[in-house]
Amino acid sequence: MSEEPDRWWPFISSGGSRMDFKNFSLNISQTKVNRFVDELSAGKFMATVCKKCGKNYYPPLADCSNCMQSDMEWKQISGEGTLVTFTKIHVPPEHFAVRQPLMPFSSIQFEPCPIGLLEVEGGLKIMGWIPKGDVKKIKVGMKMKASPFTLPDGKVTIILEPI
């Protein structure tokens, strides 16, 4: 097990061309899926659909892993759905407010740090942080809404909130 539990936690750059890790970043362009980050930054969740076999993907893929085709179509999906599972992280990553008050998540209180998986239309699943509120009130099966959340440093994350 790593001594740095958050070192693999990626952030999505609002520019769409940078993947940051704690001590590692890639300055490469993901030209086929840049639209995902652009739309997420604008408040929209986008998926891709294979035009050949009809398989849906979220997060979007540039190529279909089902039939190996590259003819993909973009579609907007709803951020509303049902919480299918969640967990609580009791040792938060270093960039969380409880560990570093001046870091990007300092405007959100996560203690412990719940993270959930929301099933939306077509069986697609969106993962996000569940900020604020009483952790004891989080229940599998509850209706929630996923929303993009721009951090002070311009990076985008996803939060889940009850509806």
Short mmCIF file of N, CA and C in Angstrom, two decimals:
data_model
loop_
_atom_site.label_atom_id
_atom_site.label_comp_id
_atom_site.label_asym_id
_atom_site.label_seq_id
_atom_site.Cartn_x
_atom_site.Cartn_y
_atom_site.Cartn_z
N MET A 1 0.84 -1.19 0.00
CA MET A 1 0.00 0.00 0.00
C MET A 1 0.88 1.25 0.00
N SER A 2 0.48 2.22 -0.72
CA SER A 2 1.24 3.45 -0.85
C SER A 2 1.18 4.28 0.42
N GLU A 3 2.24 5.00 0.71
CA GLU A 3 2.24 5.92 1.83
C GLU A 3 1.47 7.19 1.49
N GLU A 4 1.20 7.42 0.24
CA GLU A 4 0.48 8.60 -0.21
C GLU A 4 -0.82 8.16 -0.85
N PRO A 5 -1.93 8.03 -0.07
CA PRO A 5 -3.16 7.47 -0.60
C PRO A 5 -3.79 8.30 -1.71
N ASP A 6 -3.44 9.57 -1.83
CA ASP A 6 -4.08 10.40 -2.85
C ASP A 6 -3.21 10.59 -4.10
N ARG A 7 -2.08 9.96 -4.18
CA ARG A 7 -1.16 10.27 -5.28
C ARG A 7 -1.71 9.88 -6.63
N TRP A 8 -2.66 8.97 -6.69
CA TRP A 8 -3.22 8.56 -7.98
C TRP A 8 -4.54 9.27 -8.27
N TRP A 9 -4.99 10.12 -7.37
CA TRP A 9 -6.27 10.79 -7.58
C TRP A 9 -6.13 11.86 -8.65
N PRO A 10 -6.73 11.66 -9.82
CA PRO A 10 -6.61 12.65 -10.88
C PRO A 10 -7.63 13.76 -10.73
N PHE A 11 -7.29 14.88 -11.26
CA PHE A 11 -8.23 15.98 -11.41
C PHE A 11 -8.45 16.18 -12.89
N ILE A 12 -9.59 16.69 -13.23
CA ILE A 12 -9.88 17.01 -14.62
C ILE A 12 -9.61 18.50 -14.77
N SER A 13 -8.72 18.84 -15.63
CA SER A 13 -8.39 20.24 -15.86
C SER A 13 -9.48 20.89 -16.68
N SER A 14 -9.84 22.11 -16.34
CA SER A 14 -10.89 22.80 -17.10
C SER A 14 -10.47 23.03 -18.54
N GLY A 15 -9.18 23.01 -18.81
CA GLY A 15 -8.70 23.17 -20.18
C GLY A 15 -8.76 21.89 -20.99
N GLY A 16 -8.93 20.77 -20.33
CA GLY A 16 -9.10 19.51 -21.01
C GLY A 16 -7.83 18.89 -21.55
N SER A 17 -6.70 19.52 -21.35
CA SER A 17 -5.50 18.96 -21.94
C SER A 17 -4.42 18.64 -20.90
N ARG A 18 -4.81 18.57 -19.66
CA ARG A 18 -3.83 18.31 -18.62
C ARG A 18 -4.44 17.38 -17.58
N MET A 19 -3.76 16.32 -17.27
CA MET A 19 -4.17 15.43 -16.19
C MET A 19 -3.16 15.60 -15.07
N ASP A 20 -3.61 16.05 -13.91
CA ASP A 20 -2.70 16.28 -12.80
C ASP A 20 -2.82 15.19 -11.76
N PHE A 21 -1.70 14.78 -11.23
CA PHE A 21 -1.63 13.88 -10.11
C PHE A 21 -0.78 14.60 -9.08
N LYS A 22 -0.67 14.05 -7.89
CA LYS A 22 0.05 14.76 -6.85
C LYS A 22 1.43 15.22 -7.31
N ASN A 23 2.23 14.32 -7.81
CA ASN A 23 3.59 14.68 -8.23
C ASN A 23 3.82 14.35 -9.69
N PHE A 24 2.79 14.32 -10.47
CA PHE A 24 2.90 13.86 -11.85
C PHE A 24 1.83 14.53 -12.69
N SER A 25 2.17 14.97 -13.86
CA SER A 25 1.14 15.51 -14.75
C SER A 25 1.53 15.23 -16.18
N LEU A 26 0.52 15.15 -17.01
CA LEU A 26 0.72 14.91 -18.43
C LEU A 26 0.19 16.11 -19.19
N ASN A 27 0.99 16.72 -19.99
CA ASN A 27 0.54 17.81 -20.85
C ASN A 27 0.34 17.25 -22.25
N ILE A 28 -0.73 16.51 -22.41
CA ILE A 28 -1.04 15.94 -23.71
C ILE A 28 -2.48 16.28 -24.06
N SER A 29 -2.78 16.29 -25.30
CA SER A 29 -4.13 16.59 -25.73
C SER A 29 -4.89 15.29 -25.97
N GLN A 30 -6.03 15.17 -25.33
CA GLN A 30 -6.91 14.04 -25.58
C GLN A 30 -7.96 14.53 -26.57
N THR A 31 -7.57 14.74 -27.80
CA THR A 31 -8.40 15.45 -28.77
C THR A 31 -9.74 14.81 -29.02
N LYS A 32 -9.84 13.50 -28.91
CA LYS A 32 -11.12 12.85 -29.19
C LYS A 32 -12.13 13.01 -28.06
N VAL A 33 -11.67 13.31 -26.86
CA VAL A 33 -12.61 13.44 -25.75
C VAL A 33 -12.49 14.77 -25.00
N ASN A 34 -11.82 15.76 -25.58
CA ASN A 34 -11.74 17.08 -24.95
C ASN A 34 -13.13 17.64 -24.66
N ARG A 35 -14.07 17.32 -25.50
CA ARG A 35 -15.43 17.85 -25.33
C ARG A 35 -16.01 17.48 -23.96
N PHE A 36 -15.66 16.32 -23.44
CA PHE A 36 -16.16 15.89 -22.13
C PHE A 36 -15.83 16.93 -21.06
N VAL A 37 -14.58 17.35 -21.00
CA VAL A 37 -14.15 18.32 -19.99
C VAL A 37 -14.77 19.68 -20.25
N ASP A 38 -14.82 20.09 -21.51
CA ASP A 38 -15.42 21.38 -21.85
C ASP A 38 -16.89 21.43 -21.43
N GLU A 39 -17.63 20.38 -21.75
CA GLU A 39 -19.06 20.34 -21.41
C GLU A 39 -19.26 20.21 -19.90
N LEU A 40 -18.42 19.42 -19.24
CA LEU A 40 -18.52 19.29 -17.79
C LEU A 40 -18.28 20.63 -17.12
N SER A 41 -17.31 21.37 -17.61
CA SER A 41 -17.03 22.71 -17.08
C SER A 41 -18.21 23.65 -17.29
N ALA A 42 -19.01 23.38 -18.32
CA ALA A 42 -20.20 24.19 -18.61
C ALA A 42 -21.45 23.64 -17.91
N GLY A 43 -21.28 22.61 -17.08
CA GLY A 43 -22.41 22.08 -16.32
C GLY A 43 -23.15 20.93 -16.96
N LYS A 44 -22.61 20.35 -18.02
CA LYS A 44 -23.31 19.27 -18.73
C LYS A 44 -22.53 17.96 -18.61
N PHE A 45 -23.28 16.87 -18.43
CA PHE A 45 -22.68 15.54 -18.45
C PHE A 45 -22.88 14.97 -19.84
N MET A 46 -21.77 14.56 -20.45
CA MET A 46 -21.82 14.00 -21.80
C MET A 46 -21.35 12.55 -21.79
N ALA A 47 -22.01 11.76 -22.63
CA ALA A 47 -21.63 10.36 -22.83
C ALA A 47 -21.37 10.18 -24.31
N THR A 48 -20.80 9.05 -24.67
CA THR A 48 -20.68 8.70 -26.08
C THR A 48 -21.45 7.41 -26.32
N VAL A 49 -21.95 7.30 -27.56
CA VAL A 49 -22.71 6.13 -27.99
C VAL A 49 -22.07 5.62 -29.27
N CYS A 50 -21.84 4.33 -29.34
CA CYS A 50 -21.29 3.73 -30.56
C CYS A 50 -22.39 3.69 -31.61
N LYS A 51 -22.11 4.25 -32.77
CA LYS A 51 -23.11 4.26 -33.85
C LYS A 51 -23.33 2.87 -34.44
N LYS A 52 -22.38 1.97 -34.26
CA LYS A 52 -22.52 0.62 -34.83
C LYS A 52 -23.32 -0.31 -33.90
N CYS A 53 -22.89 -0.43 -32.64
CA CYS A 53 -23.54 -1.40 -31.75
C CYS A 53 -24.47 -0.77 -30.71
N GLY A 54 -24.43 0.57 -30.57
CA GLY A 54 -25.34 1.25 -29.65
C GLY A 54 -24.91 1.28 -28.19
N LYS A 55 -23.72 0.81 -27.87
CA LYS A 55 -23.24 0.81 -26.48
C LYS A 55 -22.96 2.24 -26.03
N ASN A 56 -23.42 2.55 -24.81
CA ASN A 56 -23.23 3.87 -24.20
C ASN A 56 -22.03 3.86 -23.27
N TYR A 57 -21.33 5.01 -23.21
CA TYR A 57 -20.15 5.12 -22.35
C TYR A 57 -20.16 6.43 -21.58
N TYR A 58 -19.98 6.32 -20.26
CA TYR A 58 -19.70 7.47 -19.40
C TYR A 58 -18.69 6.98 -18.37
N PRO A 59 -17.58 7.70 -18.20
CA PRO A 59 -17.14 8.81 -19.02
C PRO A 59 -16.98 8.38 -20.47
N PRO A 60 -17.05 9.35 -21.38
CA PRO A 60 -17.01 9.04 -22.81
C PRO A 60 -15.72 8.34 -23.23
N LEU A 61 -15.87 7.47 -24.20
CA LEU A 61 -14.72 6.83 -24.83
C LEU A 61 -14.67 7.27 -26.29
N ALA A 62 -13.48 7.34 -26.83
CA ALA A 62 -13.30 7.71 -28.23
C ALA A 62 -13.54 6.52 -29.15
N ASP A 63 -13.36 5.32 -28.62
CA ASP A 63 -13.52 4.09 -29.40
C ASP A 63 -14.37 3.11 -28.59
N CYS A 64 -15.19 2.35 -29.27
CA CYS A 64 -16.07 1.38 -28.62
C CYS A 64 -15.28 0.15 -28.20
N SER A 65 -15.32 -0.17 -26.92
CA SER A 65 -14.61 -1.36 -26.44
C SER A 65 -15.43 -2.63 -26.69
N ASN A 66 -16.68 -2.46 -27.10
CA ASN A 66 -17.54 -3.60 -27.39
C ASN A 66 -17.31 -4.15 -28.80
N CYS A 67 -17.32 -3.25 -29.80
CA CYS A 67 -17.18 -3.71 -31.20
C CYS A 67 -15.93 -3.15 -31.88
N MET A 68 -15.13 -2.38 -31.13
CA MET A 68 -13.85 -1.84 -31.60
C MET A 68 -13.97 -0.81 -32.72
N GLN A 69 -15.11 -0.17 -32.84
CA GLN A 69 -15.30 0.86 -33.85
C GLN A 69 -14.98 2.24 -33.26
N SER A 70 -14.70 3.20 -34.14
CA SER A 70 -14.39 4.56 -33.70
C SER A 70 -15.48 5.56 -34.06
N ASP A 71 -16.59 5.09 -34.54
CA ASP A 71 -17.68 5.97 -34.96
C ASP A 71 -18.61 6.21 -33.77
N MET A 72 -18.26 7.22 -32.96
CA MET A 72 -18.99 7.51 -31.73
C MET A 72 -19.77 8.80 -31.86
N GLU A 73 -20.90 8.84 -31.19
CA GLU A 73 -21.75 10.03 -31.19
C GLU A 73 -21.85 10.54 -29.75
N TRP A 74 -21.83 11.86 -29.59
CA TRP A 74 -21.94 12.47 -28.27
C TRP A 74 -23.41 12.67 -27.94
N LYS A 75 -23.76 12.48 -26.64
CA LYS A 75 -25.12 12.81 -26.20
C LYS A 75 -25.06 13.31 -24.76
N GLN A 76 -25.94 14.25 -24.46
CA GLN A 76 -26.01 14.77 -23.11
C GLN A 76 -26.85 13.81 -22.27
N ILE A 77 -26.42 13.57 -21.04
CA ILE A 77 -27.18 12.71 -20.14
C ILE A 77 -27.57 13.50 -18.90
N SER A 78 -28.62 13.05 -18.26
CA SER A 78 -29.09 13.68 -17.04
C SER A 78 -28.14 13.38 -15.89
N GLY A 79 -28.03 14.31 -14.99
CA GLY A 79 -27.23 14.08 -13.79
C GLY A 79 -28.06 13.55 -12.64
N GLU A 80 -29.35 13.28 -12.89
CA GLU A 80 -30.22 12.78 -11.83
C GLU A 80 -30.32 11.27 -11.90
N GLY A 81 -30.31 10.64 -10.73
CA GLY A 81 -30.40 9.19 -10.70
C GLY A 81 -30.53 8.65 -9.29
N THR A 82 -30.18 7.38 -9.15
CA THR A 82 -30.31 6.65 -7.89
C THR A 82 -28.93 6.26 -7.37
N LEU A 83 -28.72 6.50 -6.10
CA LEU A 83 -27.45 6.13 -5.48
C LEU A 83 -27.39 4.61 -5.37
N VAL A 84 -26.41 3.99 -6.03
CA VAL A 84 -26.31 2.53 -6.01
C VAL A 84 -25.32 2.02 -4.96
N THR A 85 -24.36 2.84 -4.59
CA THR A 85 -23.43 2.47 -3.53
C THR A 85 -22.67 3.72 -3.08
N PHE A 86 -22.10 3.65 -1.89
CA PHE A 86 -21.26 4.74 -1.41
C PHE A 86 -20.34 4.20 -0.34
N THR A 87 -19.32 4.95 -0.06
CA THR A 87 -18.41 4.61 1.02
C THR A 87 -17.94 5.90 1.67
N LYS A 88 -17.37 5.77 2.84
CA LYS A 88 -16.85 6.93 3.55
C LYS A 88 -15.34 6.77 3.67
N ILE A 89 -14.62 7.78 3.27
CA ILE A 89 -13.17 7.77 3.37
C ILE A 89 -12.81 8.47 4.67
N HIS A 90 -12.24 7.73 5.60
CA HIS A 90 -11.93 8.30 6.92
C HIS A 90 -10.55 8.92 7.00
N VAL A 91 -9.70 8.66 6.03
CA VAL A 91 -8.39 9.30 5.95
C VAL A 91 -8.38 10.06 4.63
N PRO A 92 -8.77 11.34 4.66
CA PRO A 92 -8.92 12.09 3.42
C PRO A 92 -7.59 12.36 2.72
N PRO A 93 -7.66 12.50 1.40
CA PRO A 93 -6.46 12.90 0.65
C PRO A 93 -5.95 14.24 1.16
N GLU A 94 -4.68 14.52 0.94
CA GLU A 94 -4.07 15.74 1.45
C GLU A 94 -4.71 17.02 0.93
N HIS A 95 -5.35 16.96 -0.25
CA HIS A 95 -5.92 18.18 -0.80
C HIS A 95 -7.29 18.52 -0.21
N PHE A 96 -7.78 17.76 0.76
CA PHE A 96 -9.06 18.04 1.37
C PHE A 96 -8.91 19.05 2.50
N ALA A 97 -9.98 19.79 2.75
CA ALA A 97 -9.95 20.88 3.73
C ALA A 97 -9.55 20.42 5.12
N VAL A 98 -9.97 19.23 5.51
CA VAL A 98 -9.65 18.78 6.86
C VAL A 98 -8.16 18.54 7.05
N ARG A 99 -7.41 18.41 5.96
CA ARG A 99 -5.96 18.21 6.05
C ARG A 99 -5.18 19.47 5.68
N GLN A 100 -5.67 20.20 4.73
CA GLN A 100 -4.97 21.39 4.22
C GLN A 100 -6.00 22.50 3.99
N PRO A 101 -6.24 23.35 4.96
CA PRO A 101 -7.29 24.37 4.84
C PRO A 101 -7.17 25.30 3.64
N LEU A 102 -6.00 25.43 3.05
CA LEU A 102 -5.85 26.35 1.92
C LEU A 102 -5.86 25.64 0.57
N MET A 103 -6.12 24.36 0.55
CA MET A 103 -6.09 23.59 -0.69
C MET A 103 -7.44 23.68 -1.41
N PRO A 104 -7.54 23.15 -2.64
CA PRO A 104 -8.72 23.34 -3.48
C PRO A 104 -10.06 22.98 -2.85
N PHE A 105 -10.14 21.93 -2.04
CA PHE A 105 -11.43 21.53 -1.49
C PHE A 105 -11.81 22.29 -0.22
N SER A 106 -11.08 23.35 0.12
CA SER A 106 -11.32 24.02 1.38
C SER A 106 -12.70 24.64 1.49
N SER A 107 -13.40 24.84 0.36
CA SER A 107 -14.74 25.41 0.41
C SER A 107 -15.81 24.35 0.63
N ILE A 108 -15.43 23.08 0.69
CA ILE A 108 -16.38 21.99 0.91
C ILE A 108 -15.95 21.25 2.16
N GLN A 109 -16.89 20.92 3.01
CA GLN A 109 -16.55 20.16 4.21
C GLN A 109 -16.84 18.68 3.99
N PHE A 110 -15.83 17.87 4.07
CA PHE A 110 -15.94 16.42 3.92
C PHE A 110 -15.36 15.80 5.19
N GLU A 111 -16.19 15.35 6.09
CA GLU A 111 -15.66 14.71 7.28
C GLU A 111 -16.66 13.72 7.83
N PRO A 112 -16.55 12.42 7.65
CA PRO A 112 -15.59 11.80 6.76
C PRO A 112 -15.89 12.19 5.31
N CYS A 113 -15.17 11.66 4.39
CA CYS A 113 -15.30 12.04 2.98
C CYS A 113 -16.13 11.01 2.23
N PRO A 114 -17.46 11.18 2.15
CA PRO A 114 -18.27 10.20 1.42
C PRO A 114 -18.13 10.37 -0.09
N ILE A 115 -18.11 9.25 -0.78
CA ILE A 115 -18.07 9.24 -2.23
C ILE A 115 -19.10 8.20 -2.67
N GLY A 116 -19.86 8.53 -3.73
CA GLY A 116 -20.93 7.64 -4.15
C GLY A 116 -20.94 7.39 -5.64
N LEU A 117 -21.73 6.39 -6.02
CA LEU A 117 -21.91 6.02 -7.41
C LEU A 117 -23.40 6.14 -7.72
N LEU A 118 -23.71 7.01 -8.67
CA LEU A 118 -25.08 7.33 -9.04
C LEU A 118 -25.41 6.67 -10.37
N GLU A 119 -26.49 5.90 -10.42
CA GLU A 119 -26.93 5.31 -11.69
C GLU A 119 -27.92 6.26 -12.34
N VAL A 120 -27.61 6.67 -13.56
CA VAL A 120 -28.46 7.59 -14.31
C VAL A 120 -29.04 6.85 -15.51
N GLU A 121 -29.66 7.59 -16.41
CA GLU A 121 -30.30 6.99 -17.58
C GLU A 121 -29.41 6.00 -18.31
N GLY A 122 -30.03 4.95 -18.80
CA GLY A 122 -29.31 3.96 -19.57
C GLY A 122 -28.35 3.10 -18.76
N GLY A 123 -28.46 3.15 -17.43
CA GLY A 123 -27.58 2.35 -16.59
C GLY A 123 -26.18 2.91 -16.44
N LEU A 124 -25.94 4.10 -17.00
CA LEU A 124 -24.62 4.73 -16.86
C LEU A 124 -24.42 5.16 -15.41
N LYS A 125 -23.18 5.20 -14.97
CA LYS A 125 -22.89 5.54 -13.58
C LYS A 125 -21.93 6.71 -13.49
N ILE A 126 -22.28 7.63 -12.59
CA ILE A 126 -21.47 8.82 -12.34
C ILE A 126 -20.98 8.74 -10.90
N MET A 127 -19.67 8.88 -10.71
CA MET A 127 -19.09 8.87 -9.38
C MET A 127 -18.85 10.31 -8.93
N GLY A 128 -19.11 10.59 -7.67
CA GLY A 128 -18.87 11.93 -7.16
C GLY A 128 -18.78 11.97 -5.65
N TRP A 129 -18.28 13.08 -5.16
CA TRP A 129 -18.17 13.33 -3.72
C TRP A 129 -19.54 13.74 -3.19
N ILE A 130 -19.83 13.39 -1.93
CA ILE A 130 -21.09 13.77 -1.29
C ILE A 130 -20.73 14.74 -0.17
N PRO A 131 -20.77 16.04 -0.44
CA PRO A 131 -20.35 17.02 0.57
C PRO A 131 -21.47 17.38 1.54
N LYS A 132 -21.06 17.94 2.66
CA LYS A 132 -21.97 18.51 3.65
C LYS A 132 -22.98 17.48 4.15
N GLY A 133 -23.85 17.90 5.02
CA GLY A 133 -24.94 17.05 5.47
C GLY A 133 -24.51 15.93 6.40
N ASP A 134 -25.51 15.23 6.90
CA ASP A 134 -25.32 14.14 7.84
C ASP A 134 -25.07 12.84 7.08
N VAL A 135 -23.90 12.26 7.26
CA VAL A 135 -23.53 11.03 6.55
C VAL A 135 -24.53 9.91 6.87
N LYS A 136 -25.12 9.93 8.07
CA LYS A 136 -26.08 8.89 8.46
C LYS A 136 -27.36 8.94 7.62
N LYS A 137 -27.60 10.05 6.95
CA LYS A 137 -28.81 10.18 6.12
C LYS A 137 -28.60 9.67 4.69
N ILE A 138 -27.37 9.33 4.34
CA ILE A 138 -27.09 8.82 2.99
C ILE A 138 -27.54 7.36 2.95
N LYS A 139 -28.41 7.04 1.99
CA LYS A 139 -28.94 5.69 1.86
C LYS A 139 -28.88 5.22 0.42
N VAL A 140 -28.46 3.98 0.22
CA VAL A 140 -28.52 3.38 -1.12
C VAL A 140 -29.98 3.41 -1.56
N GLY A 141 -30.21 3.78 -2.81
CA GLY A 141 -31.56 3.88 -3.35
C GLY A 141 -32.13 5.29 -3.34
N MET A 142 -31.49 6.21 -2.63
CA MET A 142 -32.01 7.58 -2.59
C MET A 142 -31.77 8.29 -3.92
N LYS A 143 -32.65 9.21 -4.24
CA LYS A 143 -32.52 10.00 -5.46
C LYS A 143 -31.52 11.12 -5.22
N MET A 144 -30.61 11.27 -6.17
CA MET A 144 -29.58 12.30 -6.05
C MET A 144 -29.34 12.94 -7.40
N LYS A 145 -28.68 14.08 -7.35
CA LYS A 145 -28.32 14.80 -8.57
C LYS A 145 -26.81 15.03 -8.55
N ALA A 146 -26.17 14.71 -9.67
CA ALA A 146 -24.74 14.98 -9.84
C ALA A 146 -24.59 16.37 -10.44
N SER A 147 -23.62 17.10 -9.94
CA SER A 147 -23.34 18.44 -10.47
C SER A 147 -21.84 18.64 -10.58
N PRO A 148 -21.39 19.22 -11.69
CA PRO A 148 -19.98 19.60 -11.78
C PRO A 148 -19.71 20.72 -10.78
N PHE A 149 -18.54 20.71 -10.18
CA PHE A 149 -18.17 21.72 -9.21
C PHE A 149 -16.77 22.19 -9.54
N THR A 150 -16.65 23.48 -9.84
CA THR A 150 -15.35 24.04 -10.18
C THR A 150 -14.65 24.49 -8.91
N LEU A 151 -13.47 23.96 -8.70
CA LEU A 151 -12.67 24.31 -7.54
C LEU A 151 -11.99 25.66 -7.76
N PRO A 152 -11.55 26.31 -6.69
CA PRO A 152 -10.91 27.62 -6.84
C PRO A 152 -9.72 27.64 -7.81
N ASP A 153 -9.05 26.50 -7.97
CA ASP A 153 -7.91 26.48 -8.88
C ASP A 153 -8.31 26.19 -10.33
N GLY A 154 -9.62 26.12 -10.60
CA GLY A 154 -10.11 25.91 -11.97
C GLY A 154 -10.34 24.47 -12.35
N LYS A 155 -9.94 23.54 -11.50
CA LYS A 155 -10.18 22.13 -11.79
C LYS A 155 -11.63 21.79 -11.48
N VAL A 156 -12.13 20.76 -12.13
CA VAL A 156 -13.53 20.38 -11.98
C VAL A 156 -13.62 19.03 -11.30
N THR A 157 -14.54 18.93 -10.35
CA THR A 157 -14.86 17.65 -9.73
C THR A 157 -16.38 17.49 -9.80
N ILE A 158 -16.87 16.38 -9.31
CA ILE A 158 -18.31 16.12 -9.35
C ILE A 158 -18.79 15.89 -7.93
N ILE A 159 -19.91 16.54 -7.59
CA ILE A 159 -20.52 16.32 -6.29
C ILE A 159 -21.92 15.74 -6.50
N LEU A 160 -22.37 14.97 -5.51
CA LEU A 160 -23.70 14.37 -5.52
C LEU A 160 -24.48 14.95 -4.36
N GLU A 161 -25.73 15.36 -4.64
CA GLU A 161 -26.57 15.93 -3.60
C GLU A 161 -27.96 15.32 -3.69
N PRO A 162 -28.61 15.09 -2.53
CA PRO A 162 -29.97 14.55 -2.54
C PRO A 162 -30.95 15.50 -3.23
N ILE A 163 -31.95 14.92 -3.87
CA ILE A 163 -32.99 15.77 -4.49
C ILE A 163 -34.22 15.72 -3.61
#
